[in-house]
Coordinates of C-alpha atoms and ligand atoms in Angstrom, one line a residue:
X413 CA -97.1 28.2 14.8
X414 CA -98.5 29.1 11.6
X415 CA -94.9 29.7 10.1
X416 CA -94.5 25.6 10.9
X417 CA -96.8 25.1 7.9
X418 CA -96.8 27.5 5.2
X419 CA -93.6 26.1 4.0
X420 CA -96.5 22.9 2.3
X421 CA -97.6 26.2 0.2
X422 CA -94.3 26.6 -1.8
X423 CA -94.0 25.0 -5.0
X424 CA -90.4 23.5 -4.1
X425 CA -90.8 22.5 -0.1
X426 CA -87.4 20.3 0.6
X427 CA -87.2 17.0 2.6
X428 CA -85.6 18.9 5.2
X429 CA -88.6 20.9 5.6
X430 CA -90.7 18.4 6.0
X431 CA -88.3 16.3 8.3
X432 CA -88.4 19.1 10.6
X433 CA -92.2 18.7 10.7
X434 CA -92.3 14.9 10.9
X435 CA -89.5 15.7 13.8
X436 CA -92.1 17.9 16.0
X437 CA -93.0 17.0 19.1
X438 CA -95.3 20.0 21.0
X439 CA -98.8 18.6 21.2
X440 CA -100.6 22.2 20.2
X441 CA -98.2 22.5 17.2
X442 CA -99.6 19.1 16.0
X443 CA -103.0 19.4 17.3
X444 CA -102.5 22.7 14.7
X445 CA -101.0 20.4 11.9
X446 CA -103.7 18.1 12.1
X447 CA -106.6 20.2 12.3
X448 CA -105.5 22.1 9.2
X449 CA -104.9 19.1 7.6
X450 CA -108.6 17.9 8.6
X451 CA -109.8 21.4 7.3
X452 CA -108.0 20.3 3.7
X453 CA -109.8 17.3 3.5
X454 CA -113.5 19.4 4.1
X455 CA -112.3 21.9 1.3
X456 CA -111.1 19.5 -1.4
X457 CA -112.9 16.5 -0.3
X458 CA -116.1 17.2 1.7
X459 CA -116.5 15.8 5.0
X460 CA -116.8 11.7 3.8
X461 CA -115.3 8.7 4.4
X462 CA -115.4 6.1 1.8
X463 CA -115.8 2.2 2.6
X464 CA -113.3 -0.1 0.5
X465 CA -114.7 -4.0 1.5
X466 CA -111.3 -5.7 1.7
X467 CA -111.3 -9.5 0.3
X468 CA -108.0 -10.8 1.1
X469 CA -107.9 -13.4 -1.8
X470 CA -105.3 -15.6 -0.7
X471 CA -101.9 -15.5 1.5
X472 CA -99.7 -17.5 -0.7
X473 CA -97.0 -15.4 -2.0
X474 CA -93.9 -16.1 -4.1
X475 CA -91.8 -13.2 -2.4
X476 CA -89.9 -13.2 0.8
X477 CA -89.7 -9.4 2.0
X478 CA -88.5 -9.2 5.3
X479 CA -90.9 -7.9 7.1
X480 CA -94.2 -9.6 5.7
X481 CA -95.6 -12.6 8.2
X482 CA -96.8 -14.3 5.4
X483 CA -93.5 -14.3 3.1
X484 CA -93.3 -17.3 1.3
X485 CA -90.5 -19.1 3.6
X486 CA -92.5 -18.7 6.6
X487 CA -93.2 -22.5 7.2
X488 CA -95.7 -21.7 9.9
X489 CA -98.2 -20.5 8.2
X490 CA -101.6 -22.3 6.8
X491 CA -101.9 -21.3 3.1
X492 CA -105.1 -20.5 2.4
X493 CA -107.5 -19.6 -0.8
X494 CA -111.0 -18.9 -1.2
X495 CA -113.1 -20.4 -3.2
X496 CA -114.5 -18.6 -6.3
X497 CA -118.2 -18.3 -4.6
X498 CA -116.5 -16.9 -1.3
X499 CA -115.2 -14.0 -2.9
X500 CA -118.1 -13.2 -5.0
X501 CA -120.3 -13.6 -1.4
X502 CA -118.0 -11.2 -0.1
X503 CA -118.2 -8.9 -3.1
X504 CA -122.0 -9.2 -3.0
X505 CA -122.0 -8.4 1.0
X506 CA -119.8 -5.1 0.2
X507 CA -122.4 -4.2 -2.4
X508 CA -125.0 -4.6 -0.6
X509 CA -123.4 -2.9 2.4
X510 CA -123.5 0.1 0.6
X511 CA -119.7 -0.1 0.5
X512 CA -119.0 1.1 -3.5
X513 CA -116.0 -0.8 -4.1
X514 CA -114.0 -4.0 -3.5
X515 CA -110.1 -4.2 -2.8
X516 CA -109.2 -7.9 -3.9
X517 CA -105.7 -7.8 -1.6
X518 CA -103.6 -11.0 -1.8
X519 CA -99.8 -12.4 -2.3
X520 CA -97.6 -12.0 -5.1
X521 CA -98.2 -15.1 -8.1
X522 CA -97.9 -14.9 -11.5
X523 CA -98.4 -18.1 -12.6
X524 CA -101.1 -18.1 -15.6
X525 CA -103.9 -20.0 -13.8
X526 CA -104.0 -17.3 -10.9
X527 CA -104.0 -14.3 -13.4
X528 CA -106.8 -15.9 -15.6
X529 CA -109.1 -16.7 -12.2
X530 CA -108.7 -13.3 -11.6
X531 CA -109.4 -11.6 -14.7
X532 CA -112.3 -14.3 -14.8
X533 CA -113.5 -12.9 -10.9
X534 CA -113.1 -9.0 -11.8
X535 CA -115.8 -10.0 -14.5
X536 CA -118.1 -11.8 -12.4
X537 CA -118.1 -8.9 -9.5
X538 CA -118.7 -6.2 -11.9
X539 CA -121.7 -8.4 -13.1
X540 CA -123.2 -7.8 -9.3
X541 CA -125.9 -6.0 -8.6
X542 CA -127.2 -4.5 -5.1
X543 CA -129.7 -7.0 -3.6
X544 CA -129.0 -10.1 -5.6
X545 CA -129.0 -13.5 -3.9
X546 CA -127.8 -16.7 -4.9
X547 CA -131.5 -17.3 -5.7
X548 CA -131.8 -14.5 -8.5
X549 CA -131.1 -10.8 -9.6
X550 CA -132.6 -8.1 -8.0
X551 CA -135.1 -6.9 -10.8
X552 CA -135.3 -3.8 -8.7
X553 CA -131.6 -3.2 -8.0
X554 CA -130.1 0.0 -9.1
X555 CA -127.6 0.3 -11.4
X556 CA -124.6 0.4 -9.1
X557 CA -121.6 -2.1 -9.9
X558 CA -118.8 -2.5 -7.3
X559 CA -115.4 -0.6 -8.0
X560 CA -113.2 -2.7 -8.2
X561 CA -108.8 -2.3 -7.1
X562 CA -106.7 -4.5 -7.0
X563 CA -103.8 -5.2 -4.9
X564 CA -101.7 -8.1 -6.1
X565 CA -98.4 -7.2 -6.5
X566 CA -95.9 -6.8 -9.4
X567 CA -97.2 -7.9 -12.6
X568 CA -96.3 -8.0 -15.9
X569 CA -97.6 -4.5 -17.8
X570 CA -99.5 -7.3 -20.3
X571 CA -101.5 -8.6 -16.7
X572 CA -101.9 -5.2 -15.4
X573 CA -103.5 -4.0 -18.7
X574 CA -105.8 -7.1 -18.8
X575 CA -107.0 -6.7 -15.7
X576 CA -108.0 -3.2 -16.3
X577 CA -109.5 -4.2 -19.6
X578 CA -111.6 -6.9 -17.3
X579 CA -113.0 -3.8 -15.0
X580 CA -110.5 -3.3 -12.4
X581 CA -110.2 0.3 -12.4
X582 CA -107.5 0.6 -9.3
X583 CA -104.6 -0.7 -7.8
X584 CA -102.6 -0.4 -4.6
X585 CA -98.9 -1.5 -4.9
X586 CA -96.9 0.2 -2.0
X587 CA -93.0 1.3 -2.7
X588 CA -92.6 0.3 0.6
X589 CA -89.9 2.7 1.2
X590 CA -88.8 5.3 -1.8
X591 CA -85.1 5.0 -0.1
X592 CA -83.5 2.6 -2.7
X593 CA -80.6 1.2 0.1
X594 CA -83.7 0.9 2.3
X595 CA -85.6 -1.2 0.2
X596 CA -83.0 -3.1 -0.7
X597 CA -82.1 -3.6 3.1
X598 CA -86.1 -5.2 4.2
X599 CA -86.2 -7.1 0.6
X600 CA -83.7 -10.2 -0.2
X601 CA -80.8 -9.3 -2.3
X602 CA -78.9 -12.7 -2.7
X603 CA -80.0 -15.4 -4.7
X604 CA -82.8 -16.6 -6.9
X605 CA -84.8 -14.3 -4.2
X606 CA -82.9 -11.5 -5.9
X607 CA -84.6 -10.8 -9.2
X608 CA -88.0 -10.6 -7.7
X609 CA -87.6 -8.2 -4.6
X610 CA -85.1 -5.3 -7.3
X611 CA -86.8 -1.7 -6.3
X612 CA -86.2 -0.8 -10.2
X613 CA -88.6 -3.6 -10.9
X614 CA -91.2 -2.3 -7.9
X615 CA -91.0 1.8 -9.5
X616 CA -91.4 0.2 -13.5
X617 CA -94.7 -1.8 -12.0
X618 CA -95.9 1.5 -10.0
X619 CA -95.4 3.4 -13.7
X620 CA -96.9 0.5 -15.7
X621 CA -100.0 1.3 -14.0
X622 CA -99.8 4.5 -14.2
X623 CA -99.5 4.4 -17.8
X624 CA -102.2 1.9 -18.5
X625 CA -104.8 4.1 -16.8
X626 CA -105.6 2.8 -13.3
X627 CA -106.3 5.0 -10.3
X628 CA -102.8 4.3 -9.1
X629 CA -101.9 4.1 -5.1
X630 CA -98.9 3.8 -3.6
X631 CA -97.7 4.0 0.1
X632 CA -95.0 2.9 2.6
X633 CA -94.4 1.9 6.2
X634 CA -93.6 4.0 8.5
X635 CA -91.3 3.1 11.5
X636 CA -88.8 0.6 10.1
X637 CA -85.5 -0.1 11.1
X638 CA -82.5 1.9 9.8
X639 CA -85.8 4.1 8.5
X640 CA -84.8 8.0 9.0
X641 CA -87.1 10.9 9.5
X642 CA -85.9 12.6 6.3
X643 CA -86.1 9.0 4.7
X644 CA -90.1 9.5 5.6
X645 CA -89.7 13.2 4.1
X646 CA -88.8 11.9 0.9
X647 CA -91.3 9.4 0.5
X648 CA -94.2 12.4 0.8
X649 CA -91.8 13.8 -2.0
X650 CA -92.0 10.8 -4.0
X651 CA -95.7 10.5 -4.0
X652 CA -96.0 14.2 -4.8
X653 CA -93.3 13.9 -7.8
X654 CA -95.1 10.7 -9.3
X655 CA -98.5 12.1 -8.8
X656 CA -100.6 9.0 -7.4
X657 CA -104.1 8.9 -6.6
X658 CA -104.1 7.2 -3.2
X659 CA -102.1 6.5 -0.5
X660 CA -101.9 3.6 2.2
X661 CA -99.2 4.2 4.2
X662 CA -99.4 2.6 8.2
X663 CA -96.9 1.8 11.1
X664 CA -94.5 -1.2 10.6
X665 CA -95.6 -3.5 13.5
X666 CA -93.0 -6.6 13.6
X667 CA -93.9 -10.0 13.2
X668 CA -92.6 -12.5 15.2
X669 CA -91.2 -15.5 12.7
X670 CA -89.6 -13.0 10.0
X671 CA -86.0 -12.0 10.0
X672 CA -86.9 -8.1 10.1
X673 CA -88.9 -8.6 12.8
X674 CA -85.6 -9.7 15.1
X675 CA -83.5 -6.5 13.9
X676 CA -86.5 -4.4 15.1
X677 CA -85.7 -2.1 17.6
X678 CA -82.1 -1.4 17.5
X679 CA -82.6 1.6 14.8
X680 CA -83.3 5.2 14.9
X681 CA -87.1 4.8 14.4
X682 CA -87.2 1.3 16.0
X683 CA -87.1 3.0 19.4
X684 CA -90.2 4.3 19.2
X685 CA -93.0 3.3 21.3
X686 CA -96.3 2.8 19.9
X687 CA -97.8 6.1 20.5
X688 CA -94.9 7.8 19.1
X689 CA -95.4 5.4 15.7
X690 CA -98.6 6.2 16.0
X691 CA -97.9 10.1 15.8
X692 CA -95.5 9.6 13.9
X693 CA -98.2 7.9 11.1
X694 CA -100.7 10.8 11.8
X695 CA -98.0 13.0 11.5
X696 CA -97.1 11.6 7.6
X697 CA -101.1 11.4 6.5
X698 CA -101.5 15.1 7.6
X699 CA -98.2 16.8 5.4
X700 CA -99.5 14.4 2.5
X701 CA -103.0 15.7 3.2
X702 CA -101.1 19.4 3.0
X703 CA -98.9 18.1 0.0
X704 CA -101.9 16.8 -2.0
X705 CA -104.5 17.9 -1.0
X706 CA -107.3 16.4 -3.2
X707 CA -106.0 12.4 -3.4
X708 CA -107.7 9.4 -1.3
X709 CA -105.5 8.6 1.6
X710 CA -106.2 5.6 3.5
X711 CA -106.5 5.0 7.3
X712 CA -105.2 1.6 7.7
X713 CA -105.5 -1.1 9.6
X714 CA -102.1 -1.4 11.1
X715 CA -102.9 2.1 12.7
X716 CA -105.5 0.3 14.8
X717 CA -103.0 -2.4 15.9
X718 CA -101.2 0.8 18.2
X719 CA -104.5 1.9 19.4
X720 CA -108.2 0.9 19.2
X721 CA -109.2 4.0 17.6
X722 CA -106.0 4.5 15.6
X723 CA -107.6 4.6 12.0
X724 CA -110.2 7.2 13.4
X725 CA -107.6 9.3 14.7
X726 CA -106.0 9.5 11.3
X727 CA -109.7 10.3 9.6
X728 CA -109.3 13.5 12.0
X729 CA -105.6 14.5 10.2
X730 CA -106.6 14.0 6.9
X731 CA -107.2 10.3 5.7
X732 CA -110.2 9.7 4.2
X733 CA -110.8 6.5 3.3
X734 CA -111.4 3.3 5.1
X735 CA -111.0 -0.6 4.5
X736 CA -113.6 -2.8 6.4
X737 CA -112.3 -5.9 6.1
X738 CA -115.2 -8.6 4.8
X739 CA -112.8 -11.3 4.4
X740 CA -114.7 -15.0 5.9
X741 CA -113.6 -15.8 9.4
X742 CA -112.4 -19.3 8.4
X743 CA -109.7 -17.7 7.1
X744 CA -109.1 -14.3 8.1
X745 CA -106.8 -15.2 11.2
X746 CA -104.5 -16.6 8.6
X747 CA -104.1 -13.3 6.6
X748 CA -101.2 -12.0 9.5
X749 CA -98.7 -9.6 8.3
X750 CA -98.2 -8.6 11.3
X751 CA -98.3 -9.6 14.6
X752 CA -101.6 -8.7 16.7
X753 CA -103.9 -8.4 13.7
X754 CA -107.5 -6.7 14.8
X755 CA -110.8 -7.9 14.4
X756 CA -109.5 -11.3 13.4
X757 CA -112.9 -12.6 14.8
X758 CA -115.2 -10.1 14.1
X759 CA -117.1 -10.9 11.3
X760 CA -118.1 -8.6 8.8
X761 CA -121.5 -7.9 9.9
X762 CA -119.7 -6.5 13.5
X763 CA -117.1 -4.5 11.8
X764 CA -119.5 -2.6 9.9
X765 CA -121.6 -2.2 12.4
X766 CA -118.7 -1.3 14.7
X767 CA -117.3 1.2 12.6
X768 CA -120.6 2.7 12.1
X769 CA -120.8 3.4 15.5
X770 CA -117.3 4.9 15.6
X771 CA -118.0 7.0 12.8
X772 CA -121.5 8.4 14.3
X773 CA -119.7 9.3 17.6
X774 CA -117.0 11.3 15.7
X775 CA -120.0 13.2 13.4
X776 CA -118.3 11.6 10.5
X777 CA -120.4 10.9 7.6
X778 CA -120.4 8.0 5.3
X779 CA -119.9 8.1 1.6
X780 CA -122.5 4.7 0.9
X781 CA -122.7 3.5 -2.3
X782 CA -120.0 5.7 -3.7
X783 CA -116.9 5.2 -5.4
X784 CA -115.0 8.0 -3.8
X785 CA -112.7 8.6 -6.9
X786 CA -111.1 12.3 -6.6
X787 CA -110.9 12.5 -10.6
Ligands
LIG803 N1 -96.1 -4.3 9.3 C1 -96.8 -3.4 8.6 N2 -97.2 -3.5 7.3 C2 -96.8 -4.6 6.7 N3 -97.0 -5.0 5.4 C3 -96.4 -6.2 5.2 N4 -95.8 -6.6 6.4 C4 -96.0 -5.6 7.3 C5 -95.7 -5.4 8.7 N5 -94.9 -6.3 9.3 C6 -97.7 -4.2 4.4 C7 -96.7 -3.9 3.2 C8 -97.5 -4.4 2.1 C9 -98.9 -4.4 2.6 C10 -99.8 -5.4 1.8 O1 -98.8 -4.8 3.9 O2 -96.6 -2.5 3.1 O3 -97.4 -3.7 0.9
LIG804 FE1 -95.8 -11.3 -0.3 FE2 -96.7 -8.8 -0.1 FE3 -95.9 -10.1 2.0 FE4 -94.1 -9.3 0.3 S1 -95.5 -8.0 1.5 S2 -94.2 -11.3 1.2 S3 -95.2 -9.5 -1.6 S4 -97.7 -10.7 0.8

């Protein structure tokens, strides 16, 4: 058994090697993988979970990937956007939460009005202080501002770096798959669509922030047609090789009125049932958690579409953050990007509260008030 993973020790570990892994199937081996990978976290990261409040800004979006529910050509959707005040109420309800940072998620636009709003918004949260109201500032609050990342999509470096310069210290934009042919094969290729779903445009943005400074993260889905298990291998390579700070990488769950979400199924991966995806995921967050050992690696919320507990399964293999969403109910059962979104009416009161409770149960400890940065 211990042969299975010593091979994460070597300085040059091959995608094979780690497709084999992915590949395994006996429950002790990857009861083994997991609780090794758990130990890792302890070592390099103590035994916390940190909170990320997820604000998910708008679902308007300029791009049509394939798999998204809310691509722009999906007619069925109600656009939404919230109002300046609803984010900062949001922002203020993390803070005071004890969460540490903000994720402000939403779709791709460029236009100069949505960039400026933004850079105007990362200003205002990092103004927020624990224990303000809309009445007044604390004059007791400590002196803890919300971190702030942002996941927006590709941007022009110019955006990126004025964003940063506004407070925005991090920022998510996934590769979605490190396989070129498949990224080109879940993104539009033909037509105007064409120049804004090109992977060399995706890898420049994920360097661009890089380069500017931010706490960069990165990620993929896992379980999409035509993916391969050595396709998977080489994404843990990729993040390795570009040396990110975080991962969110979760399950590909289909959405009904998309165009990837009819080819589901008929691939290698896209016969898997849900608790193999679900392995499968836990599987991928424990060799990263081998491969880099000392980075953020998120348990996401598509994990808990395959099972309840789904995201606190992957806390026991090596993720260590988490993403309450604190998003307002009016809108947050528009926000689908998959099918069977959870906690859709839970508000964020009951998530936390919820996930408290989780967390308790499992003897996992909360990180409150803490940014959770490994560097
Ligand atoms: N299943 C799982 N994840 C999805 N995303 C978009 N659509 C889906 C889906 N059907 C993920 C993408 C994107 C992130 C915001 O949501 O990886 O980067
Ligand atoms: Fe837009 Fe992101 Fe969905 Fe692509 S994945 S359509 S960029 S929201």
């Amino acid at each position: 058994m211990e042969s299975n993973f010593t091979i994460f020790n070597k300085q040059n570990v091959t995608a094979e090697e780690i497709a084999a892994v992915l590949r395994l199937k006996h429950r002790l081996v990857l009861d083994d993988l997991f609780s090794k990978a758990y130990e890792l976290k302890l070592k390099y990261r103590g035994p916390y979970v940190y909170f990320r409040g997820l604000i998910e800004i708008s679902n308007m979006c300029r791009k049509n990937c394939l798999y998204c529910g809310i691509r722009g050509a999906n007619e069925k959707v109600l656009r939404y956007e919230l109002t300046n005040n609803q984010v900062l109420e949001e922002a203020q309800f993390a803070l005071d939460a004890g969460y540490g940072s903000v994720v402000l998620q939403g779709g791709e636009r460029n236009h100069r009005a949505f960039t400026e709003r933004i850079t105007w918004l990362i200003k205002e949260i990092k103004k927020l202080r624990k224990g303000d109201t809309a009445a007044g500032k604390n004059p007791s609050s400590r002196d803890i501002s919300l971190g702030i990342t942002l996941s927006l999509g590709e941007q022009t470096k110019e955006v990126f770096q004025e964003w940063y310069d506004a407070g925005a210290h991090r920022y998510l934009l996934r590769i979605e798959s490190s396989t070129r042919e498949l990224y080109e094969k879940i993104h539009p290729q033909e037509g105007i669509n064409k120049e804004l779903h090109l992977y060399d445009k995706r890898l420049q943005a994920i360097m661009d922030l890089k380069s500017i400074g931010y706490r960069t993260g990165t990620g993929v889905m896992i379980g999409l047609p035509w993916q391969t298990y050595l396709d998977l291998a080489r994404d843990l390579l990729f993040f390795k090789e570009i040396g990110v700070d975080m991962v969110g990488m979760g399950p590909y769950i289909p959405h009904g009125d998309t165009p990837l979400g009819e080819q589901y199924l008929k691939e290698e991966l896209g016969e898997l049932s849900n608790d193999d995806k679900l392995l499968l995921s836990l599987k991928m967050i424990a060799v990263l958690r081998h491969l880099m050992p000392h980075i953020n690696i998120a348990a996401t919320t598509a994990l808990q579409v395959l099972a309840p507990n789904g995201r606190e399964r992957a806390l026991m293999a090596g993720a260590n953050i988490i993403m309450p969403n604190v998003t307002d109910l009016s809108v947050k059962g528009n926000y689908n990007l998959y099918d069977g979104k959870p906690g859709v009416h839970d508000d964020a009161g009951a998530t936390k509260n919820q996930l408290e409770k989780n967390l308790e149960n499992m003897g996992i400890p909360i990180g409150w008030d803490s940014l959770g940065d490994w560097r």
